[in-house]
CSV table of C-alpha atoms in Angstrom, one decimal:
chain,number,residue,atom,x,y,z
A,528,UNK,CA,44.3,-2.8,-61.5
A,529,UNK,CA,42.0,-5.7,-60.9
A,530,UNK,CA,38.3,-5.1,-61.3
A,531,UNK,CA,37.7,-6.3,-57.7
A,532,UNK,CA,40.3,-3.9,-56.3
A,533,UNK,CA,38.7,-1.1,-58.3
A,534,UNK,CA,35.3,-1.8,-56.8
A,535,UNK,CA,36.8,-2.1,-53.3
A,536,UNK,CA,38.9,1.1,-53.7
A,537,UNK,CA,36.1,3.2,-55.1
A,538,UNK,CA,33.7,2.0,-52.3
A,539,UNK,CA,36.2,2.6,-49.5
A,540,UNK,CA,37.1,6.1,-50.9
A,541,UNK,CA,33.4,7.0,-51.0
A,542,UNK,CA,32.7,5.7,-47.5
A,543,UNK,CA,35.8,7.4,-46.1
A,544,UNK,CA,34.9,10.7,-47.7
A,545,UNK,CA,31.3,10.6,-46.6
A,546,UNK,CA,32.2,9.5,-43.1
A,547,UNK,CA,34.9,12.1,-42.8
A,548,UNK,CA,32.4,14.9,-43.9
A,549,UNK,CA,29.7,13.5,-41.6
A,550,UNK,CA,32.2,13.4,-38.7
A,551,UNK,CA,33.3,16.9,-39.3
A,552,UNK,CA,29.7,18.1,-39.4
A,553,UNK,CA,28.9,16.1,-36.2
A,554,UNK,CA,31.8,17.6,-34.3
A,555,UNK,CA,31.1,21.1,-35.5
A,556,UNK,CA,27.4,20.8,-34.6
A,557,UNK,CA,28.3,19.3,-31.1
A,558,UNK,CA,30.7,22.1,-30.5
A,559,UNK,CA,28.3,24.8,-31.6
A,560,UNK,CA,25.6,23.3,-29.4
A,561,UNK,CA,28.0,23.3,-26.3
A,562,UNK,CA,29.1,26.9,-27.1
A,563,UNK,CA,25.5,28.1,-27.4
A,564,UNK,CA,24.7,26.5,-24.1
A,565,UNK,CA,27.7,28.2,-22.5
A,566,UNK,CA,26.7,31.5,-24.0
A,567,UNK,CA,23.2,31.3,-22.7
A,568,UNK,CA,24.7,30.6,-19.2
A,569,UNK,CA,27.0,33.5,-19.6
A,570,UNK,CA,24.1,35.8,-20.7
A,571,UNK,CA,22.1,34.7,-17.6
A,572,UNK,CA,25.1,35.5,-15.4
A,573,UNK,CA,25.6,38.8,-17.2
A,574,UNK,CA,22.1,39.9,-16.3
A,575,UNK,CA,22.6,38.8,-12.7
A,576,UNK,CA,25.9,40.6,-12.6
A,577,UNK,CA,24.3,43.8,-14.0
A,578,UNK,CA,21.5,43.6,-11.3
A,579,UNK,CA,24.1,43.1,-8.5
A,580,UNK,CA,26.1,46.1,-9.7
A,581,UNK,CA,22.9,48.2,-9.9
A,582,UNK,CA,22.1,47.4,-6.3
A,583,UNK,CA,25.7,48.1,-5.1
A,584,UNK,CA,25.8,51.5,-6.9
A,585,UNK,CA,22.4,52.5,-5.3
A,586,UNK,CA,23.8,51.8,-1.8
A,587,UNK,CA,27.0,53.7,-2.5
A,588,UNK,CA,25.2,56.8,-3.7
A,589,UNK,CA,23.2,56.9,-0.5
A,590,UNK,CA,26.4,57.8,1.3
A,591,UNK,CA,28.5,59.4,-1.4
A,592,UNK,CA,27.6,62.1,-3.8
A,593,UNK,CA,30.0,60.8,-6.4
A,594,UNK,CA,31.4,57.4,-7.4
A,595,UNK,CA,35.2,57.2,-7.9
A,596,UNK,CA,37.1,54.8,-10.1
A,597,UNK,CA,38.3,53.0,-7.0
A,598,UNK,CA,34.7,52.5,-6.0
A,599,UNK,CA,33.8,51.1,-9.4
A,600,UNK,CA,36.7,48.7,-9.0
A,601,UNK,CA,35.5,47.6,-5.6
A,602,UNK,CA,32.0,47.4,-6.8
A,603,UNK,CA,33.0,45.3,-9.8
A,604,UNK,CA,35.1,42.9,-7.7
A,605,UNK,CA,32.3,42.3,-5.1
A,606,UNK,CA,29.7,41.8,-7.8
A,607,UNK,CA,31.9,39.3,-9.7
A,608,UNK,CA,32.6,37.3,-6.5
A,609,UNK,CA,28.9,37.0,-5.8
A,610,UNK,CA,28.3,35.0,-9.0
A,611,UNK,CA,28.2,31.2,-9.1
A,612,UNK,CA,31.1,31.1,-11.5
A,613,UNK,CA,33.5,34.0,-10.6
A,614,UNK,CA,35.1,35.4,-13.7
A,615,UNK,CA,37.2,38.5,-14.5
A,616,UNK,CA,35.1,41.4,-15.7
A,617,UNK,CA,35.5,45.0,-16.7
A,618,UNK,CA,33.4,48.1,-17.0
A,619,UNK,CA,33.6,50.5,-20.0
A,620,UNK,CA,31.9,53.8,-20.8
A,621,UNK,CA,29.7,54.1,-23.8
A,622,UNK,CA,32.7,55.5,-25.6
A,623,UNK,CA,34.3,52.1,-24.9
A,624,UNK,CA,36.9,53.5,-22.5
A,625,UNK,CA,37.9,51.2,-19.6
A,626,UNK,CA,36.7,52.3,-16.2
A,627,UNK,CA,37.5,49.4,-13.9
A,628,UNK,CA,38.3,45.6,-14.0
A,629,UNK,CA,38.2,42.8,-11.5
A,630,UNK,CA,41.2,41.0,-12.8
A,631,UNK,CA,42.3,39.5,-16.0
A,632,UNK,CA,43.6,41.3,-19.1
A,633,UNK,CA,41.3,43.8,-20.6
A,634,UNK,CA,42.1,46.3,-23.2
A,635,UNK,CA,41.8,50.0,-22.5
A,636,UNK,CA,39.4,50.3,-25.4
A,637,UNK,CA,36.6,47.7,-25.9
A,638,UNK,CA,37.1,46.4,-29.4
A,639,UNK,CA,33.7,44.6,-30.0
A,640,UNK,CA,32.6,46.0,-33.4
A,641,UNK,CA,29.3,44.1,-33.2
A,642,UNK,CA,28.5,45.4,-29.7
A,643,UNK,CA,25.7,47.9,-29.4
A,644,UNK,CA,23.9,49.5,-26.5
A,645,UNK,CA,21.6,47.0,-24.7
A,646,UNK,CA,23.0,44.2,-26.9
A,647,UNK,CA,24.9,41.1,-25.8
A,648,UNK,CA,27.8,39.8,-27.9
A,649,UNK,CA,30.5,37.1,-27.5
A,650,UNK,CA,33.6,35.7,-29.2
A,651,UNK,CA,36.3,33.1,-28.6
A,652,UNK,CA,39.8,34.2,-28.1
A,653,UNK,CA,42.9,32.0,-28.2
A,654,UNK,CA,46.1,32.8,-26.3
A,655,UNK,CA,48.6,30.0,-26.6
A,656,UNK,CA,47.0,26.9,-25.4
A,657,UNK,CA,44.2,28.7,-23.5
A,658,UNK,CA,40.8,29.6,-25.0
A,659,UNK,CA,38.5,32.3,-23.5
A,660,UNK,CA,34.9,33.1,-24.1
A,661,UNK,CA,34.8,36.9,-24.2
A,662,UNK,CA,31.3,38.3,-23.6
A,663,UNK,CA,30.2,41.9,-23.5
A,664,UNK,CA,26.9,43.8,-23.3
A,665,UNK,CA,25.3,47.1,-22.4
A,666,UNK,CA,23.9,47.7,-18.9
A,667,UNK,CA,22.3,50.7,-17.1
A,668,UNK,CA,23.6,51.6,-13.6
A,669,UNK,CA,22.2,54.5,-11.7
A,670,UNK,CA,20.7,56.0,-14.8
A,671,UNK,CA,23.9,55.8,-16.8
A,672,UNK,CA,24.8,53.4,-19.6
A,673,UNK,CA,27.9,51.3,-19.5
A,674,UNK,CA,29.4,48.3,-21.3
A,675,UNK,CA,30.2,45.3,-19.1
A,676,UNK,CA,32.8,42.7,-20.4
A,677,UNK,CA,33.3,39.3,-18.8
A,678,UNK,CA,35.9,36.6,-19.6
A,679,UNK,CA,35.0,32.9,-19.1
A,680,UNK,CA,37.4,30.0,-19.6
A,681,UNK,CA,36.5,27.8,-22.6
A,682,UNK,CA,39.3,25.3,-22.2
A,683,UNK,CA,36.7,22.6,-21.3
A,684,UNK,CA,34.8,23.2,-24.6
A,685,UNK,CA,38.0,22.9,-26.6
A,686,UNK,CA,39.0,19.7,-24.7
A,687,UNK,CA,35.5,18.3,-25.4
A,688,UNK,CA,36.0,19.2,-29.1
A,689,UNK,CA,39.4,17.5,-29.3
A,690,UNK,CA,38.0,14.4,-27.6
A,691,UNK,CA,35.2,14.2,-30.1
A,692,UNK,CA,37.6,14.6,-33.0
A,693,UNK,CA,39.8,11.7,-31.6
A,694,UNK,CA,36.7,9.5,-31.2
A,695,UNK,CA,35.5,10.3,-34.7
A,696,UNK,CA,39.0,9.6,-36.2
A,697,UNK,CA,39.2,6.3,-34.3
A,698,UNK,CA,35.7,5.4,-35.4
A,699,UNK,CA,36.5,6.5,-39.0
A,700,UNK,CA,39.6,4.3,-39.0
A,701,UNK,CA,37.7,1.3,-37.8
A,702,UNK,CA,34.9,1.9,-40.2
A,703,UNK,CA,37.3,2.2,-43.2
A,704,UNK,CA,39.1,-0.9,-42.2
A,705,UNK,CA,35.9,-3.0,-41.8
A,706,UNK,CA,34.5,-1.5,-45.0
A,707,UNK,CA,37.8,-2.5,-46.8
A,708,UNK,CA,37.6,-6.1,-45.6
A,709,UNK,CA,33.9,-6.4,-46.4
A,710,UNK,CA,34.3,-4.8,-49.8
A,711,UNK,CA,37.2,-7.1,-50.7
A,712,UNK,CA,35.0,-10.1,-50.0
A,713,UNK,CA,32.0,-8.6,-51.9
A,714,UNK,CA,34.2,-7.6,-54.8
A,715,UNK,CA,35.7,-11.0,-54.9
A,716,UNK,CA,32.3,-12.7,-55.1
A,717,UNK,CA,31.0,-10.1,-57.6
A,718,UNK,CA,34.0,-10.5,-59.9
A,719,UNK,CA,34.2,-14.2,-59.6
A,720,UNK,CA,31.8,-14.8,-62.7
A,721,UNK,CA,34.1,-12.4,-64.6
A,722,UNK,CA,37.1,-14.4,-63.7
A,723,UNK,CA,35.4,-17.5,-64.9
A,724,UNK,CA,34.4,-15.7,-68.1
A,725,UNK,CA,38.0,-14.7,-68.6
A,726,UNK,CA,39.1,-18.3,-68.2
A,727,UNK,CA,36.4,-19.3,-70.6
A,728,UNK,CA,37.7,-16.8,-73.2
A,729,UNK,CA,41.0,-18.6,-73.0
A,730,UNK,CA,39.2,-21.9,-73.8
A,731,UNK,CA,37.4,-20.3,-76.8
A,732,UNK,CA,40.7,-18.7,-77.9
A,733,UNK,CA,42.2,-22.2,-77.9
A,734,UNK,CA,39.7,-23.2,-80.6
A,735,UNK,CA,37.1,-25.1,-78.4
A,736,UNK,CA,34.0,-23.2,-79.8
A,737,UNK,CA,31.5,-25.8,-78.5
A,738,UNK,CA,32.0,-24.9,-74.9
A,739,UNK,CA,29.5,-22.5,-73.2
A,740,UNK,CA,30.0,-20.4,-70.0
A,741,UNK,CA,27.8,-21.2,-67.1
A,742,UNK,CA,25.3,-18.5,-66.1
A,743,UNK,CA,25.4,-18.2,-62.3
A,744,UNK,CA,23.8,-14.7,-61.8
A,745,UNK,CA,20.7,-12.9,-62.9
A,746,UNK,CA,22.4,-9.5,-63.0
A,747,UNK,CA,24.3,-7.6,-65.7
A,748,UNK,CA,27.2,-10.1,-65.4
A,749,UNK,CA,24.7,-12.9,-66.1
A,750,UNK,CA,23.4,-10.9,-69.1
A,751,UNK,CA,27.1,-10.5,-70.3
A,752,UNK,CA,27.6,-14.2,-70.0
A,753,UNK,CA,24.5,-15.0,-72.0
A,754,UNK,CA,25.6,-12.5,-74.6
A,755,UNK,CA,29.1,-14.0,-74.7
A,756,UNK,CA,27.6,-17.5,-75.2
A,757,UNK,CA,25.5,-16.2,-78.0
A,758,UNK,CA,28.6,-14.6,-79.5
A,759,UNK,CA,30.5,-17.9,-79.1
A,760,UNK,CA,27.7,-19.7,-80.9
A,761,UNK,CA,27.8,-17.2,-83.7
A,762,UNK,CA,31.6,-17.6,-84.0
A,763,UNK,CA,31.2,-21.4,-83.9
A,764,UNK,CA,28.7,-21.2,-86.8
A,765,UNK,CA,31.0,-18.9,-88.7
A,766,UNK,CA,33.9,-21.3,-88.1
A,767,UNK,CA,31.8,-24.3,-89.2
A,768,UNK,CA,30.7,-22.4,-92.3
A,769,UNK,CA,34.4,-21.5,-93.1
A,770,UNK,CA,35.4,-25.1,-92.5
A,771,UNK,CA,32.6,-26.3,-94.7
A,772,UNK,CA,33.6,-23.9,-97.4
A,773,UNK,CA,37.2,-25.0,-97.2
A,774,UNK,CA,36.0,-28.6,-97.3
A,775,UNK,CA,33.8,-27.9,-100.3
A,776,UNK,CA,36.8,-26.3,-102.1
A,777,UNK,CA,38.9,-29.2,-101.2
A,778,UNK,CA,36.2,-31.6,-102.4
A,779,UNK,CA,35.9,-29.6,-105.6
A,780,UNK,CA,39.6,-29.9,-106.3
A,781,UNK,CA,39.5,-33.6,-105.5
A,782,UNK,CA,36.3,-34.1,-107.5
A,783,UNK,CA,37.6,-32.2,-110.5
A,784,UNK,CA,40.9,-34.1,-110.4
A,785,UNK,CA,38.9,-37.4,-110.2
A,786,UNK,CA,36.6,-36.5,-113.1
A,787,UNK,CA,39.5,-35.2,-115.1
A,788,UNK,CA,41.2,-38.6,-115.4
A,789,UNK,CA,38.7,-40.3,-117.7
A,790,UNK,CA,38.4,-37.6,-120.4
A,791,UNK,CA,42.1,-36.9,-120.1
A,792,UNK,CA,42.8,-40.6,-120.8
A,793,UNK,CA,40.7,-40.4,-123.9
A,794,UNK,CA,42.3,-37.1,-125.0
A,795,UNK,CA,45.8,-38.5,-124.4
A,796,UNK,CA,44.9,-41.7,-126.3
A,797,UNK,CA,43.6,-39.8,-129.4
A,798,UNK,CA,46.5,-37.4,-129.2
A,799,UNK,CA,49.0,-40.3,-129.1
A,800,UNK,CA,47.2,-41.8,-132.1
A,801,UNK,CA,47.7,-38.5,-134.0
A,802,UNK,CA,51.3,-38.3,-132.9
A,803,UNK,CA,52.4,-41.9,-133.5
A,804,UNK,CA,50.3,-43.2,-136.4
A,805,UNK,CA,49.8,-42.3,-140.0
A,806,UNK,CA,46.1,-41.6,-140.2
A,807,UNK,CA,44.0,-40.7,-143.2
A,808,UNK,CA,42.4,-37.3,-143.3
A,809,UNK,CA,39.0,-38.5,-142.0
A,810,UNK,CA,40.4,-40.4,-139.1
A,811,UNK,CA,42.7,-37.6,-138.2
A,812,UNK,CA,39.9,-35.1,-138.3
A,813,UNK,CA,37.8,-37.4,-136.1
A,814,UNK,CA,40.6,-37.7,-133.5
A,815,UNK,CA,41.2,-34.0,-133.5
A,816,UNK,CA,37.5,-33.2,-133.3
A,817,UNK,CA,37.2,-35.6,-130.3
A,818,UNK,CA,40.1,-33.9,-128.5
A,819,UNK,CA,38.5,-30.5,-129.1
A,820,UNK,CA,35.0,-31.6,-128.0
A,821,UNK,CA,36.5,-33.3,-124.8
A,822,UNK,CA,38.5,-30.2,-124.0
A,823,UNK,CA,35.4,-28.0,-124.3
A,824,UNK,CA,33.5,-30.5,-122.2
A,825,UNK,CA,36.2,-30.3,-119.5
A,826,UNK,CA,35.9,-26.5,-119.5
A,827,UNK,CA,32.1,-26.6,-119.0
A,828,UNK,CA,32.4,-29.5,-116.5
A,829,UNK,CA,34.8,-27.6,-114.3
A,830,UNK,CA,32.3,-24.8,-113.9
A,831,UNK,CA,29.4,-27.1,-113.3
A,832,UNK,CA,31.3,-29.2,-110.8
A,833,UNK,CA,32.1,-25.9,-109.0
A,834,UNK,CA,28.4,-25.1,-108.9
A,835,UNK,CA,27.5,-28.6,-107.8
A,836,UNK,CA,30.3,-29.2,-105.1
A,837,UNK,CA,31.3,-25.7,-103.9
A,838,UNK,CA,28.1,-23.6,-104.4
A,839,UNK,CA,25.8,-26.6,-103.7
A,840,UNK,CA,23.5,-25.6,-106.5
A,841,UNK,CA,20.7,-27.8,-107.6
A,842,UNK,CA,18.9,-25.7,-110.2
A,843,UNK,CA,20.7,-27.0,-113.3
A,844,UNK,CA,18.4,-26.8,-116.4
A,845,UNK,CA,17.6,-30.1,-118.0
A,846,UNK,CA,17.6,-30.1,-121.8
A,847,UNK,CA,15.8,-32.4,-124.3
A,848,UNK,CA,17.8,-34.9,-126.4
A,849,UNK,CA,17.8,-38.3,-127.8
A,850,UNK,CA,19.1,-41.0,-125.5
A,851,UNK,CA,21.3,-42.7,-128.1
A,852,UNK,CA,23.0,-39.5,-128.9
A,853,UNK,CA,23.5,-38.6,-125.2
A,854,UNK,CA,24.9,-42.1,-124.3
A,855,UNK,CA,26.7,-42.5,-127.7
A,856,UNK,CA,29.1,-39.8,-126.5
A,857,UNK,CA,29.7,-41.8,-123.4
A,858,UNK,CA,30.4,-44.9,-125.5
A,859,UNK,CA,32.9,-43.1,-127.6
A,860,UNK,CA,34.7,-41.8,-124.5
A,861,UNK,CA,35.0,-45.1,-122.6
A,862,UNK,CA,35.5,-47.6,-125.5
A,863,UNK,CA,39.3,-46.9,-125.8
A,864,UNK,CA,39.7,-47.1,-122.1
A,865,UNK,CA,37.8,-50.4,-121.8
A,866,UNK,CA,39.6,-51.9,-124.8
A,867,UNK,CA,43.0,-50.9,-123.2
A,868,UNK,CA,41.8,-52.8,-120.0
A,869,UNK,CA,41.0,-55.9,-122.3
A,870,UNK,CA,37.3,-55.8,-121.3
A,871,UNK,CA,34.4,-56.5,-123.6
A,872,UNK,CA,32.0,-53.6,-123.8
A,873,UNK,CA,28.4,-54.3,-124.8
A,874,UNK,CA,25.6,-51.8,-125.0
A,875,UNK,CA,21.9,-51.7,-125.9
A,876,UNK,CA,20.3,-48.2,-126.0
A,877,UNK,CA,16.6,-47.8,-126.6
A,878,UNK,CA,15.9,-44.6,-128.4
A,879,UNK,CA,13.8,-42.1,-126.4
A,880,UNK,CA,13.7,-38.3,-125.9
A,881,UNK,CA,15.0,-37.6,-122.4
A,882,UNK,CA,15.6,-34.6,-120.2
A,883,UNK,CA,19.2,-34.4,-119.0
A,884,UNK,CA,22.1,-32.1,-118.2
A,885,UNK,CA,24.6,-33.1,-120.9
A,886,UNK,CA,28.0,-32.7,-119.2
A,887,UNK,CA,26.9,-33.9,-115.8
A,888,UNK,CA,25.1,-37.0,-117.2
A,889,UNK,CA,28.2,-37.8,-119.3
A,890,UNK,CA,30.2,-37.5,-116.1
A,891,UNK,CA,27.8,-39.7,-114.1
A,892,UNK,CA,27.7,-42.6,-116.6
A,893,UNK,CA,31.4,-42.4,-117.4
A,894,UNK,CA,32.1,-42.5,-113.7
A,895,UNK,CA,30.0,-45.7,-113.2
A,896,UNK,CA,31.6,-47.4,-116.2
A,897,UNK,CA,35.1,-46.4,-114.9
A,898,UNK,CA,34.2,-48.0,-111.5
A,899,UNK,CA,33.1,-51.1,-113.4
A,900,UNK,CA,36.4,-51.2,-115.2
A,901,UNK,CA,38.4,-50.9,-112.0
A,902,UNK,CA,36.4,-53.8,-110.4
A,903,UNK,CA,36.8,-56.1,-113.5
A,904,UNK,CA,39.7,-58.2,-114.5
A,905,UNK,CA,40.8,-58.7,-118.2
A,906,UNK,CA,38.5,-60.8,-120.2
A,907,UNK,CA,35.3,-59.8,-118.4
A,908,UNK,CA,32.3,-58.0,-119.8
A,909,UNK,CA,30.6,-54.7,-119.1
A,910,UNK,CA,27.1,-53.8,-120.2
A,911,UNK,CA,25.5,-50.4,-120.7
A,912,UNK,CA,21.7,-50.4,-121.2
A,913,UNK,CA,19.0,-47.8,-121.6
A,914,UNK,CA,15.3,-48.7,-121.3
A,915,UNK,CA,11.9,-47.0,-120.7
A,916,UNK,CA,10.7,-48.2,-117.3
A,917,UNK,CA,7.6,-47.0,-115.4
A,918,UNK,CA,7.3,-43.7,-117.3
A,919,UNK,CA,11.1,-42.8,-116.9
A,920,UNK,CA,14.2,-43.7,-118.7
A,921,UNK,CA,16.5,-46.2,-116.8
A,922,UNK,CA,20.2,-46.3,-117.5
A,923,UNK,CA,21.9,-49.5,-116.2
A,924,UNK,CA,25.6,-50.5,-116.0
A,925,UNK,CA,26.4,-54.1,-115.2
A,926,UNK,CA,29.8,-55.8,-114.8
A,927,UNK,CA,31.3,-59.2,-113.9
A,928,UNK,CA,33.7,-57.7,-111.4
A,929,UNK,CA,34.6,-58.6,-107.8
A,930,UNK,CA,31.3,-57.3,-106.4
A,931,UNK,CA,30.5,-55.3,-103.3
A,932,UNK,CA,29.9,-56.8,-99.8
A,933,UNK,CA,26.3,-56.3,-98.6
A,934,UNK,CA,27.3,-54.5,-95.5
A,935,UNK,CA,29.1,-51.9,-97.7
A,936,UNK,CA,26.3,-51.2,-100.1
A,937,UNK,CA,24.6,-48.5,-97.9
A,938,UNK,CA,27.8,-46.5,-97.6
A,939,UNK,CA,29.4,-46.5,-101.0
A,940,UNK,CA,27.9,-43.2,-102.0
A,941,UNK,CA,29.5,-41.4,-99.0
A,942,UNK,CA,32.2,-39.0,-99.8
A,943,UNK,CA,35.8,-40.5,-99.4
A,944,UNK,CA,34.4,-43.9,-98.6
A,945,UNK,CA,36.2,-46.7,-100.4
A,946,UNK,CA,35.2,-50.4,-100.3
A,947,UNK,CA,38.7,-51.7,-101.1
A,948,UNK,CA,41.0,-48.9,-100.0
A,949,UNK,CA,44.2,-50.6,-101.2
A,950,UNK,CA,42.8,-51.3,-104.6
A,951,UNK,CA,41.3,-47.8,-104.9
A,952,UNK,CA,44.6,-46.1,-103.9
A,953,UNK,CA,46.5,-48.3,-106.3
A,954,UNK,CA,44.2,-47.0,-109.1
A,955,UNK,CA,44.5,-43.4,-107.8
A,956,UNK,CA,41.0,-43.4,-106.4
A,957,UNK,CA,39.8,-40.8,-103.9
A,958,UNK,CA,36.4,-42.2,-102.9
A,959,UNK,CA,34.6,-39.2,-104.4
A,960,UNK,CA,33.3,-40.6,-107.7
A,961,UNK,CA,30.1,-42.2,-106.5
A,962,UNK,CA,29.3,-39.4,-104.1
A,963,UNK,CA,29.3,-36.9,-106.9
A,964,UNK,CA,27.5,-39.4,-109.2
A,965,UNK,CA,24.7,-39.8,-106.7
A,966,UNK,CA,24.3,-36.0,-106.5
A,967,UNK,CA,24.1,-35.8,-110.3
A,968,UNK,CA,21.5,-38.6,-110.2
A,969,UNK,CA,19.6,-36.5,-107.7
A,970,UNK,CA,19.6,-33.5,-110.1
A,971,UNK,CA,17.7,-35.8,-112.5
A,972,UNK,CA,15.1,-36.8,-109.8
A,973,UNK,CA,16.7,-40.2,-109.0
A,974,UNK,CA,19.5,-41.8,-107.0
A,975,UNK,CA,22.0,-44.6,-107.6
A,976,UNK,CA,20.7,-48.1,-106.9
A,977,UNK,CA,23.1,-51.1,-106.4
A,978,UNK,CA,22.7,-54.8,-106.7
A,979,UNK,CA,25.8,-56.8,-106.1
A,980,UNK,CA,27.1,-60.3,-105.3
A,981,UNK,CA,30.7,-60.8,-104.4
A,982,UNK,CA,32.6,-62.7,-107.1
A,983,UNK,CA,29.8,-62.3,-109.7
A,984,UNK,CA,29.5,-58.6,-110.3
A,985,UNK,CA,27.5,-55.4,-109.7
A,986,UNK,CA,24.6,-53.8,-111.3
A,987,UNK,CA,24.1,-50.0,-111.0
A,988,UNK,CA,21.0,-48.1,-112.3
A,989,UNK,CA,19.3,-44.8,-112.1
A,990,UNK,CA,16.5,-43.0,-113.9
A,991,UNK,CA,16.2,-39.7,-115.9
A,992,UNK,CA,13.0,-38.0,-116.9
A,993,UNK,CA,11.4,-38.6,-120.3
A,994,UNK,CA,10.5,-35.6,-122.3
A,995,UNK,CA,6.9,-34.9,-121.8
A,996,UNK,CA,6.8,-31.1,-121.4
A,997,UNK,CA,8.4,-28.6,-123.7
A,998,UNK,CA,8.9,-26.1,-121.0
A,999,UNK,CA,11.1,-28.4,-119.0
A,1000,UNK,CA,14.1,-27.8,-121.3
A,1001,UNK,CA,15.5,-26.8,-124.6
A,1002,UNK,CA,15.4,-28.9,-127.7
A,1003,UNK,CA,17.9,-31.5,-128.8
A,1004,UNK,CA,19.8,-29.1,-131.0
A,1005,UNK,CA,20.3,-26.7,-128.1
A,1006,UNK,CA,21.5,-29.6,-126.0
A,1007,UNK,CA,24.2,-30.5,-128.5
A,1008,UNK,CA,25.6,-27.0,-129.2
């Protein structure tokens, strides 16, 4: 059942019940008031009738020594007719035996159990469709005590009662009908915000979490709407968080796949060398050792990339080490790749003690060099340099590639942004390398800086801290474990 109908039905039932009870009480009180008035009139006539009979008996006894039953009958008839409202009456002894009656139907024995001497009592009697007010009381006539009973018609009282009941029923019906109509309108307007809120839940259920319900009232329904909006906001935040988490996981997979290509190329190259060539023991050991070290680096790199991309951590510990040793590993990784691309690789590394995260720095520099390879055609040159500049150690990569348009320079570190999309896809690029590289540079207190001219090449540089405090990291041996 609709909420509006429930409100209407409950209200109408309460009104109908209360009005019905009030109507019954009103009719009963009105009838009791009319009956009491009629009884007071009957009591007054009863006293007058008793006085008239006393006067008649006194006159009869002046002429007769005794009063016969016929005389009582005549006396009772004359006294009854002398009243303003003639009514049948009867005279009983104190033993409640009938002496005489002036008409009507009276029992031989008076049955009033409540009747006592010198008391007045009454009751309503129904016979078919007729109703009688039966009254009785004790009187004294000629020094003797008697009971006098009088019957009055009460049909007018009952007719008045029926008329009042009909009026109450009609008024009750009209009241319930009007109340039903009014409450339907009230319930409709009261429940209208709930109907809007229901439609709004459908919108939210459809996935539009940015919508908010309009608060139109200041009552509990308005409070419910405010609470629902707050709940929707919380759901939206949770959904955004889940979407961000899913995106981070997707980014991690893409990032890891991207970063996996360069070391895997080196691993495959050395493995192919072992498989296809006859090497002396020293060269074979060097190739196998390189494959082993790159495999261990990939294992560590996968966990660090998960921390960096998925968990958004930035508290990696920087370790102390020699710049030539740190970048020498990069040179060993990228040299076969650049030679295969028929590029000349030049490097000039100034020896300094630097603070760095080994796996991430290797990933950063390798990524930049790989981008330089992709942008360069065979026969071109690529430079890697390391110098102390303004109290920090600057690592620079320069190429003679196609260059980057000036309008693109500010966006190339955005995730999934590719300057030449067709060229990047042809080389299996995802647009994630420089975004991750820039975050790694940020872990070292710097960022990627680009200088480029189309057709002449690009220069990329960033800084890492120089070792000036022992507490900043572990020593070089720890970094190379």
